[in-house]
Coordinates of C-alpha atoms in Angstrom, one line a residue:
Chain A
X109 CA -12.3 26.0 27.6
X110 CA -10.7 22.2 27.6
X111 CA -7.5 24.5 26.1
X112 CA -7.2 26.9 28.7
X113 CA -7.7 24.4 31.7
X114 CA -5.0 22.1 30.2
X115 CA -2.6 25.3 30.7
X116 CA -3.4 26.0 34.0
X117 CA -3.5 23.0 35.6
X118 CA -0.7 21.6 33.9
X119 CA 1.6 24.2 34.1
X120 CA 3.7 23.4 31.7
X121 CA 4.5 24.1 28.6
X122 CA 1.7 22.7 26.3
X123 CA 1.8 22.3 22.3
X124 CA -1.7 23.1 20.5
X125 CA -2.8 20.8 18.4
X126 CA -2.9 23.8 15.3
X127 CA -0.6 26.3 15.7
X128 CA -2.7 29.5 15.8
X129 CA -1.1 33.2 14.3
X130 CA -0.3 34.1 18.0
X131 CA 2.1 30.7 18.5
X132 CA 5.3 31.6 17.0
X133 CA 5.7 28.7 14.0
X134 CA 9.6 28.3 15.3
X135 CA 8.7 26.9 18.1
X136 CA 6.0 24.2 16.5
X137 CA 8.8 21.9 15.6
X138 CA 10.0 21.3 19.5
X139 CA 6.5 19.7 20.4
X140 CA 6.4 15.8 20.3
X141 CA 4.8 14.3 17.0
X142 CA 1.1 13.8 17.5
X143 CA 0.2 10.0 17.2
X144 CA -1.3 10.7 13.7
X145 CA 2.0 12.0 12.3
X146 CA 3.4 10.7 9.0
X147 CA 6.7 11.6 10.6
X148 CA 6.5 8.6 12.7
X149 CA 7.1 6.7 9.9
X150 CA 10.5 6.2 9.9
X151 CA 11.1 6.5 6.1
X152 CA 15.1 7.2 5.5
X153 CA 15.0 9.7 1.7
X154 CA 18.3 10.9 0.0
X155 CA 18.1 14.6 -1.6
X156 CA 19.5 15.0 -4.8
X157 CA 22.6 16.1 -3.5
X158 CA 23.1 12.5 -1.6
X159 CA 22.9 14.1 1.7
X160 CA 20.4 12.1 3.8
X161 CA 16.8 13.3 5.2
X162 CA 14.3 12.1 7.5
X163 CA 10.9 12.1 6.2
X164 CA 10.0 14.7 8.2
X165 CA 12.5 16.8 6.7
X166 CA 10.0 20.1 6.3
X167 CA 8.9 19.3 10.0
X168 CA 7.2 22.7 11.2
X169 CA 6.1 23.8 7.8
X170 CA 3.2 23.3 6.4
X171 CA 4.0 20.9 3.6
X172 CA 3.0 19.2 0.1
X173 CA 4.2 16.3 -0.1
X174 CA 3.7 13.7 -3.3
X175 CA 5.5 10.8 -5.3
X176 CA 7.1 11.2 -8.9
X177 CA 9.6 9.7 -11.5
X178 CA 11.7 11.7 -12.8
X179 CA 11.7 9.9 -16.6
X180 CA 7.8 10.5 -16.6
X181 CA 6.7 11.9 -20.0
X182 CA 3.6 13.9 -18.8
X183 CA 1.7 13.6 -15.2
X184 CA 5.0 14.5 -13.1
X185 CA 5.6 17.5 -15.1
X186 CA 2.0 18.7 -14.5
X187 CA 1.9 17.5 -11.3
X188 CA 4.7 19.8 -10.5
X189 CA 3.5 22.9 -12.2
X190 CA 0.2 22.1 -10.7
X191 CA 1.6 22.9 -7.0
X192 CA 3.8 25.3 -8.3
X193 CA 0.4 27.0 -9.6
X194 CA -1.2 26.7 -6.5
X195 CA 2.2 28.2 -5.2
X196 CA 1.5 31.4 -7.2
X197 CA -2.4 31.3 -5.3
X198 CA -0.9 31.6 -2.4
X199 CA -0.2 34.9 -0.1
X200 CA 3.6 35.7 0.2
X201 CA 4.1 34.7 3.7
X202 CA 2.2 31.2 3.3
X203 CA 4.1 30.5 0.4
X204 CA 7.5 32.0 1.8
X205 CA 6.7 29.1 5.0
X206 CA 5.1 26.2 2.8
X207 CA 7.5 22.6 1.9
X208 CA 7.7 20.2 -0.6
X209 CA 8.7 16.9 -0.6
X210 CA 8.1 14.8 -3.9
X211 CA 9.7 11.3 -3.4
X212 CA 10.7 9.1 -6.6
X213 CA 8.6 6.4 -7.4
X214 CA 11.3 4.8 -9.6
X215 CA 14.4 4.4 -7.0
X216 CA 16.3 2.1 -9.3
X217 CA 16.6 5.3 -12.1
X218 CA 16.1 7.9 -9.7
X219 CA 19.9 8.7 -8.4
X220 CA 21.3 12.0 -7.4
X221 CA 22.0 12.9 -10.5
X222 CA 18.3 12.1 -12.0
X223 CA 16.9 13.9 -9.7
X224 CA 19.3 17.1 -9.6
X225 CA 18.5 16.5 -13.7
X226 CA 14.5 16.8 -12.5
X227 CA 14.4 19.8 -10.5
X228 CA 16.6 22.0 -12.7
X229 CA 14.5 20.7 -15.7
X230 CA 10.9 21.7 -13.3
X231 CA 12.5 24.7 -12.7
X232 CA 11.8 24.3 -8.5
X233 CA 12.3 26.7 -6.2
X234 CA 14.9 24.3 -4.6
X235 CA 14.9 26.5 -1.2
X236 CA 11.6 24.9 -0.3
X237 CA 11.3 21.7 -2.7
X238 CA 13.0 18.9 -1.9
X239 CA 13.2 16.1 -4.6
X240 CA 14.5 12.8 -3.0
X241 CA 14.9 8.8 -3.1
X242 CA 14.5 6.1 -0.8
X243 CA 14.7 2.2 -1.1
X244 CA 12.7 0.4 -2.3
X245 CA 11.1 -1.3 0.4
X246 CA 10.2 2.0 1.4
X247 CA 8.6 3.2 -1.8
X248 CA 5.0 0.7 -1.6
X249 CA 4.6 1.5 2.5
X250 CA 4.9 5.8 1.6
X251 CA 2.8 5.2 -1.3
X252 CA 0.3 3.4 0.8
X253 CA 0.3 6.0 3.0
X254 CA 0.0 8.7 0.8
X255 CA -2.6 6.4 -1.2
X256 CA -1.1 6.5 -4.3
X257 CA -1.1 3.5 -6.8
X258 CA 1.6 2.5 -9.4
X259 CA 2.3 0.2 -11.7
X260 CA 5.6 -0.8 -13.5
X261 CA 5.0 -0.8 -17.1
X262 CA 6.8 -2.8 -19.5
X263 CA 8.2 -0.2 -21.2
X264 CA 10.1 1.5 -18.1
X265 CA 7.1 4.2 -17.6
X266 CA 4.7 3.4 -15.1
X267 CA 1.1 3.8 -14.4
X268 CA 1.0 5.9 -11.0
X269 CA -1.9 8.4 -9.8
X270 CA -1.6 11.7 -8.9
X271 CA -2.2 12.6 -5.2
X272 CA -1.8 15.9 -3.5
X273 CA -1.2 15.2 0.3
X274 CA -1.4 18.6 2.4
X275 CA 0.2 18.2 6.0
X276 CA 0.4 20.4 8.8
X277 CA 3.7 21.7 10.7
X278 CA 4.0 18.4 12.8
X279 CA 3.1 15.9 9.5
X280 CA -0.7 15.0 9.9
X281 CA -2.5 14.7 6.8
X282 CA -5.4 17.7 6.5
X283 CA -6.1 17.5 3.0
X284 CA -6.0 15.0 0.0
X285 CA -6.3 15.7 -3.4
X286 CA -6.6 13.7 -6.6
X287 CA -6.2 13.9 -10.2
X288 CA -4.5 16.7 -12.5
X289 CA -6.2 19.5 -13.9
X290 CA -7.6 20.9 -10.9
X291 CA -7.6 24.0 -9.6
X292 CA -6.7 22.4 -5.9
X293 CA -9.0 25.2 -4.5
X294 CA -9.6 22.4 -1.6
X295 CA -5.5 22.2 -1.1
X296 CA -4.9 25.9 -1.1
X297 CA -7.6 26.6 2.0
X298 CA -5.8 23.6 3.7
X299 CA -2.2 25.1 3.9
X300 CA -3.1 28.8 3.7
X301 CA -3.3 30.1 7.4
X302 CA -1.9 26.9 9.2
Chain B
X75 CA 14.8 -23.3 10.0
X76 CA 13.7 -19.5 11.6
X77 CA 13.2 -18.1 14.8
X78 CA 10.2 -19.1 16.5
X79 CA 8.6 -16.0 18.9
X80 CA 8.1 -17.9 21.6
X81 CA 7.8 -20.9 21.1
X82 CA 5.1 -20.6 18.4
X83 CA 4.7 -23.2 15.9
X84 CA 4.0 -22.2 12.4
X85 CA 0.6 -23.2 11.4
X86 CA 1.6 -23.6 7.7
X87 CA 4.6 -25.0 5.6
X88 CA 6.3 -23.3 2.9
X89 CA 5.5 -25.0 -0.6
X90 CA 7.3 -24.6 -3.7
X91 CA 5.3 -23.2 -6.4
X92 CA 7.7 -23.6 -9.8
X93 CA 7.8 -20.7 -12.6
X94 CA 5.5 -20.6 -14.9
X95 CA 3.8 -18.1 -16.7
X96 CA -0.1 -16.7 -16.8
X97 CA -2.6 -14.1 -17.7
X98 CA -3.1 -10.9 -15.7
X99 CA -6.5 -10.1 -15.7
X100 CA -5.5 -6.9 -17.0
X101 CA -2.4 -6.9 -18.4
X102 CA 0.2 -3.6 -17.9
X103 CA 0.5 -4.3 -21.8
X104 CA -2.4 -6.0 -23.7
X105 CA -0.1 -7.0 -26.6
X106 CA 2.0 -9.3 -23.9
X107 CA -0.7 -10.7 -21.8
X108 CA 1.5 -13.1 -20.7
X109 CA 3.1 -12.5 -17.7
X110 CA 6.3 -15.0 -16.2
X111 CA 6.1 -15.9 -13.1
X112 CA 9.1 -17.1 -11.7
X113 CA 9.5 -19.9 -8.3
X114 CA 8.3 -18.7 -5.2
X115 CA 8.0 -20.3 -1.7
X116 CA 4.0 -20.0 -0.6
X117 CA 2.7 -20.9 2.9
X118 CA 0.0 -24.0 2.4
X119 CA -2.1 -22.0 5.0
X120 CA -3.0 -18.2 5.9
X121 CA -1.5 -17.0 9.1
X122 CA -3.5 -18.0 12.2
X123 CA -4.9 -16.2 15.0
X124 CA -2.7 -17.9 17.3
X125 CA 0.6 -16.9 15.2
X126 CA -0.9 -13.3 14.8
X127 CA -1.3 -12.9 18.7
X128 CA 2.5 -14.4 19.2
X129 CA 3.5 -12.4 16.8
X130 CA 2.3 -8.7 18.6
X131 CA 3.3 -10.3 22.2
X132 CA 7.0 -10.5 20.7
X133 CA 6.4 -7.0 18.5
X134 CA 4.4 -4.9 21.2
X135 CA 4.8 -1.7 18.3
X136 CA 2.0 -3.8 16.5
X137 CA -0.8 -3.9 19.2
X138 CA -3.3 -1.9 18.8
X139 CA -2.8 0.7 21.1
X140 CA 0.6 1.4 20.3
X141 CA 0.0 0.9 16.1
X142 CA 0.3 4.5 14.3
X143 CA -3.3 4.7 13.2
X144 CA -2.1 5.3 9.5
X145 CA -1.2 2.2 9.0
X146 CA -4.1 0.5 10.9
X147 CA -7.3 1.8 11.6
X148 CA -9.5 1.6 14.3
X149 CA -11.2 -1.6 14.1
X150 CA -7.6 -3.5 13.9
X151 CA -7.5 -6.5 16.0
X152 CA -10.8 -5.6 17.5
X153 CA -11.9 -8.7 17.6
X154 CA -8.9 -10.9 17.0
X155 CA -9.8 -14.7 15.4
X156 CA -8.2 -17.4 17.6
X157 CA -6.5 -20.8 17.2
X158 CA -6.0 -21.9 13.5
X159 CA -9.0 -19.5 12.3
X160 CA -7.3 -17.4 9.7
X161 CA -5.8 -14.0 11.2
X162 CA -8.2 -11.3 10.1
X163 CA -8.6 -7.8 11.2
X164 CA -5.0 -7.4 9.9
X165 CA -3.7 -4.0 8.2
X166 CA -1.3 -4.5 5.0
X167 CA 1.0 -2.5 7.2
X168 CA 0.3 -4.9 10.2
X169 CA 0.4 -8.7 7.4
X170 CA 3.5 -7.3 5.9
X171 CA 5.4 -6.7 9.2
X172 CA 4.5 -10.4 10.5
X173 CA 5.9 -11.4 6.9
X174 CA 9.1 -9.5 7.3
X175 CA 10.1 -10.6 11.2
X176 CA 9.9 -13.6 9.8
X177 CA 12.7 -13.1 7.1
X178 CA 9.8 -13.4 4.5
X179 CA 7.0 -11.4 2.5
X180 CA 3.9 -10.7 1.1
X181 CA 3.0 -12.3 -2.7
X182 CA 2.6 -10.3 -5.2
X183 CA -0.8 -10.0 -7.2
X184 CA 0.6 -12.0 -9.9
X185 CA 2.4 -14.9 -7.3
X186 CA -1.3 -15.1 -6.1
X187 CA -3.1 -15.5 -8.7
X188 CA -1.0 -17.7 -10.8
X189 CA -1.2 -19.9 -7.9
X190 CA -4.7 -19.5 -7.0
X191 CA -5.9 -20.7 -10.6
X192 CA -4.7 -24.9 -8.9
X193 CA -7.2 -26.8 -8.6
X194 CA -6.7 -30.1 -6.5
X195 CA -5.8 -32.3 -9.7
X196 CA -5.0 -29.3 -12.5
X197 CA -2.0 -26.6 -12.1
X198 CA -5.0 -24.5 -14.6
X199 CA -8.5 -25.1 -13.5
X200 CA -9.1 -21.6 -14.0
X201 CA -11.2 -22.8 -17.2
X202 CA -12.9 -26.0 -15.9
X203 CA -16.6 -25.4 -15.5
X204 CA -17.1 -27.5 -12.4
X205 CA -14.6 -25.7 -10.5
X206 CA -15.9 -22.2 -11.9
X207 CA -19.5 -23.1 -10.2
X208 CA -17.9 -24.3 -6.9
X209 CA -15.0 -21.2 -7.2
X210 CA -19.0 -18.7 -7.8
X211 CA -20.6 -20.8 -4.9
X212 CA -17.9 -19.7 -2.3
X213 CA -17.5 -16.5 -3.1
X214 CA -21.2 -15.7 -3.2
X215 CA -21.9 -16.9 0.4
X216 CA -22.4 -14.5 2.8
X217 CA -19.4 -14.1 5.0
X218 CA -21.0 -12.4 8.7
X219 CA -20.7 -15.8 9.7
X220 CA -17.8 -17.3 12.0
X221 CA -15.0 -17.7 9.8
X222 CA -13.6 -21.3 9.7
X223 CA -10.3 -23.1 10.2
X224 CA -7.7 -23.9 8.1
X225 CA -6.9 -26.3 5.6
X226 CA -10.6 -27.9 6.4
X227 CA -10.6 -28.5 2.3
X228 CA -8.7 -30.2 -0.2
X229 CA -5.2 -28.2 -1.3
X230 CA -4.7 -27.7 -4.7
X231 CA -2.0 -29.4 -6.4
X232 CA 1.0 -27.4 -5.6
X233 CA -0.4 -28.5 -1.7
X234 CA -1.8 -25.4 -1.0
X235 CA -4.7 -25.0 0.9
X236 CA -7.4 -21.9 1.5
X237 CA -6.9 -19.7 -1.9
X238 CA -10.7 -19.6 -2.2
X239 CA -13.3 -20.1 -0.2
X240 CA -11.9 -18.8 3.5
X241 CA -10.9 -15.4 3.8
X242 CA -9.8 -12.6 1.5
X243 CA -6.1 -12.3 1.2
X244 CA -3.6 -9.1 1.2
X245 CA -0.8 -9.2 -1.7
X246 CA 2.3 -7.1 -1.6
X247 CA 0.8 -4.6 -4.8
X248 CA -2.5 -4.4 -3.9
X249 CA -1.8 -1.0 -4.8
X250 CA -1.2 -1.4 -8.4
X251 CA -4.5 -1.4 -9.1
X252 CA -5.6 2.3 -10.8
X253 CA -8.0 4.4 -10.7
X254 CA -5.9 7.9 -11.9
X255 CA -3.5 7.1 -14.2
X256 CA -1.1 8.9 -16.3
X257 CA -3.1 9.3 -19.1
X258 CA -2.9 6.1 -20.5
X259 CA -6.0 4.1 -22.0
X260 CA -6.6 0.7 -22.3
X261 CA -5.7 -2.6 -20.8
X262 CA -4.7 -1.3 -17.6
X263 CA -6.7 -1.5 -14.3
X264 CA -8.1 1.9 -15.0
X265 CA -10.5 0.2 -17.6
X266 CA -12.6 -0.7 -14.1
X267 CA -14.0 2.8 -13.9
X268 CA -16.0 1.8 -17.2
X269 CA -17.6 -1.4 -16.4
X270 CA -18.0 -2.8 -20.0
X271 CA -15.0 -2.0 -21.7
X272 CA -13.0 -3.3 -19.2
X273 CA -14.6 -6.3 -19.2
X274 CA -13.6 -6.8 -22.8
X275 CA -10.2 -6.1 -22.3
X276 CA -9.9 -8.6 -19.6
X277 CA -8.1 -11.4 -20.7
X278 CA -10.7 -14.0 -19.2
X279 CA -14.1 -13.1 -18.7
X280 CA -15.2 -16.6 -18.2
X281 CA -13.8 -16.8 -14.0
X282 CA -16.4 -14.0 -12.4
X283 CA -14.0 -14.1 -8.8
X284 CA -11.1 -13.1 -10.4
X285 CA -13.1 -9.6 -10.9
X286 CA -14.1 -9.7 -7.5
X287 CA -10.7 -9.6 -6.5
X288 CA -9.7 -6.8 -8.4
X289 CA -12.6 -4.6 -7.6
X290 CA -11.8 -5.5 -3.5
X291 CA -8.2 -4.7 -4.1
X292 CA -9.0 -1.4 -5.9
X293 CA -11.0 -0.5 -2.9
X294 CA -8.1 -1.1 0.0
X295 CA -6.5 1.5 1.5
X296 CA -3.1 -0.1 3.4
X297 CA -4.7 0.8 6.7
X298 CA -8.0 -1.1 6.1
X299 CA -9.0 -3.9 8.6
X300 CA -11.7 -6.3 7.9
X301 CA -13.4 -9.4 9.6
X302 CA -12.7 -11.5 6.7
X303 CA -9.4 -10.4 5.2
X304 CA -6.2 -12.1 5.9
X305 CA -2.9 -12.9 4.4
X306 CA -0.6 -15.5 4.1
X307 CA 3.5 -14.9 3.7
X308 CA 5.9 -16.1 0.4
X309 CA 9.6 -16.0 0.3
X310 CA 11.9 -15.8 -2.6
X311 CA 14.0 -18.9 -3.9
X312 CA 17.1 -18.3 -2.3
X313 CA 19.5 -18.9 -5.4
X314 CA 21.6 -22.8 -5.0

């Protein structure tokens, strides 16, 4: 009711807070960021391919987004075959529209050519993945955001956990998931439909 | 020496702290507990109340109302402290910004600890038994009381006041503490989710706090804002 009053009495054009089947997705990423948007952040990444991206890059899809290394000997790699699993679970429209955004946690390693190295080597669908960098003053404040926790180790690995953040067309967080070897049933209702 | 917002006097003075080196409570490898820790400036004090207010008069993006609320939650400066009671309420979004307007940072979990472990005559106390009771009678007081001002104790020998006893304090890797990890066992933070053995892989058992402060760093998220956590700024040595 609240919904419908708004558009009257306003008159003008109005951005719902979920984009709903009959709202036409293109026109999602015109509306202003919602307060709660990670896309406030201003977070500068580089892509593998040294072009530079805002961190709302995949602004008006629904988006995965997580942190990685690309020298990491085990979680990454699952991590990655984990959402491209949950990828596979998903119906061919959602998974035509859905993003995703891994960011390195390692930004000393992690150049261009690392990361081109890392997403060849995953095997992404690089038409929907992005695989970036950022500073390193950056890397703590998205990790805090995303609630993810690392550690350097002294052997050049790190400690790091693994945290599946779901976010909606205009970046606001709707689902978090932690830990590898699950199925991510919780992630998959998040992103399917939005 | 830097730009005063306002005319705002700093409450605290940056002390040298010299290198050194100490023992993580857990250790990213067991087999080198020893971690170096190399000079650092440290204020003598946590950041007021009063420098916290001059600081989001000059920053309006950090009052509350303005603040993205992921990187400070709703009870942020809800009930600001005032005059030279520590700053509290603070996000680690909100403690780290103050830091870097003024040209300077957080410390890191190690930087705080290493220095923490003065007492006001030993650069160590961290094994003196009288300073153990009185480090186990602060921490165990109940803190819903007002929260006091600083530097109303003795400073430790490096002239830094407040470590123990006034307010919890954000570090820069708060973070670093795991709880899923890559697989690895052993020696690493991850050892809290079993009690016991990570006790004994702890390189000191004997200083209960020090485990306190892990287990209330494993629990922040960045946004979290309490009534008696605060922070206090560090700067690099600038190389002469």
């Amino acid at each position: 009711m609240m919904t419908l009053w708004l558009f009257s009495a306003c008159g003008i054009v109005w951005a719902p807070a979920e984009p709903s089947a009959d709202t036409p997705a293109a026109a999602a990423p015109l509306a202003p960021l919602p307060e709660d948007s990670l896309y406030r952040i201003p977070i500068p990444l580089t892509r593998a391919d040294g072009s530079d991206a805002p961190l709302g890059v995949h602004r008006g899809h629904p988006t995965i987004i997580s942190m990685f290394y690309a020298s990491c000997p085990t979680a990454c790699p699952m991590l990655v075959s984990e959402i491209q699993s949950l990828e596979a679970r998903m119906p061919e429209a959602d998974r035509a529209d859905l993003r995703v955004l891994l960011v390195s946690l390692d930004p000393a390693r992690d150049d261009a050519a690392a990361l081109t190295e890392a997403a060849g080597r995953y095997g992404v669908d690089t038409s929907r993945w992005v695989l970036t960098r950022t500073e390193p003053e950056h890397v703590r404040t998205l990790a805090a955001l995303l609630s993810i926790r690392y550690r350097d180790l002294p052997d050049g690995e790190m400690n790091h956990s693994s945290i599946l953040t779901a976010l909606d067309r205009q970046g606001r967080i709707v689902k978090q998931e932690e830990g590898l070897g699950r199925g991510h049933d919780g992630l998959l209702a998040a992103l399917v439909g939005i | 020496m830097h730009a005063l917002w306002a005319g705002t006097a700093w409450a605290g003075a940056l002390v040298m702290i010299p290198a050194g080196s100490y023992e993580p409570l857990y250790p990213a490898d067991p087999d080198q507990p020893k971690v170096r820790v190399e000079a650092f400036e440290l204020y003598d004090a946590p950041v007021t109340g009063r420098e916290f207010a001059a600081f989001v008069r000059d920053h309006p993006e950090w009052a509350p109302a303005n603040v993205s609320p992921l990187m400070a939650d709703a009870r942020y400066l809800a009930h600001p402290t005032e005059g030279e009671q520590p700053a509290t309420q603070v996000s680690w979004f909100a403690a780290r910004a103050f830091c870097a307007a003024r040209g300077e940072r957080l410390p890191t979990v190690d930087e705080w600890e290493y220095t923490a472990r003065a007492s006001s005559s030993e650069a160590d106390a961290s094994r003196d038994p009288e300073r153990l009771q009185e480090l186990l009678a602060w921490y165990s007081q109940p803190s819903t009381g007002e929260i006091g001002e600083i530097r109303q104790r003795l400073p430790n020998v490096y002239g830094v006041y407040d470590m123990h006893g006034l307010v919890w304090e954000w570090v820069e890797d708060f973070n670093r503490t795991l709880f899923g990890t890559d697989g690895r066992q052993g020696g690493d933070d991850d050892d809290l989710r079993f009690c016991g053995a990570g006790a004994l892989s702890a390189t000191d058992v004997t200083d209960y706090t020090r485990f306190m402060r892990v287990a209330f760093r494993s629990a922040l998220e960045g946004s979290y804002t309490t009534i008696n956590l605060g922070f206090r700024c560090a700067k690099d040595v600038e190389a002469r």
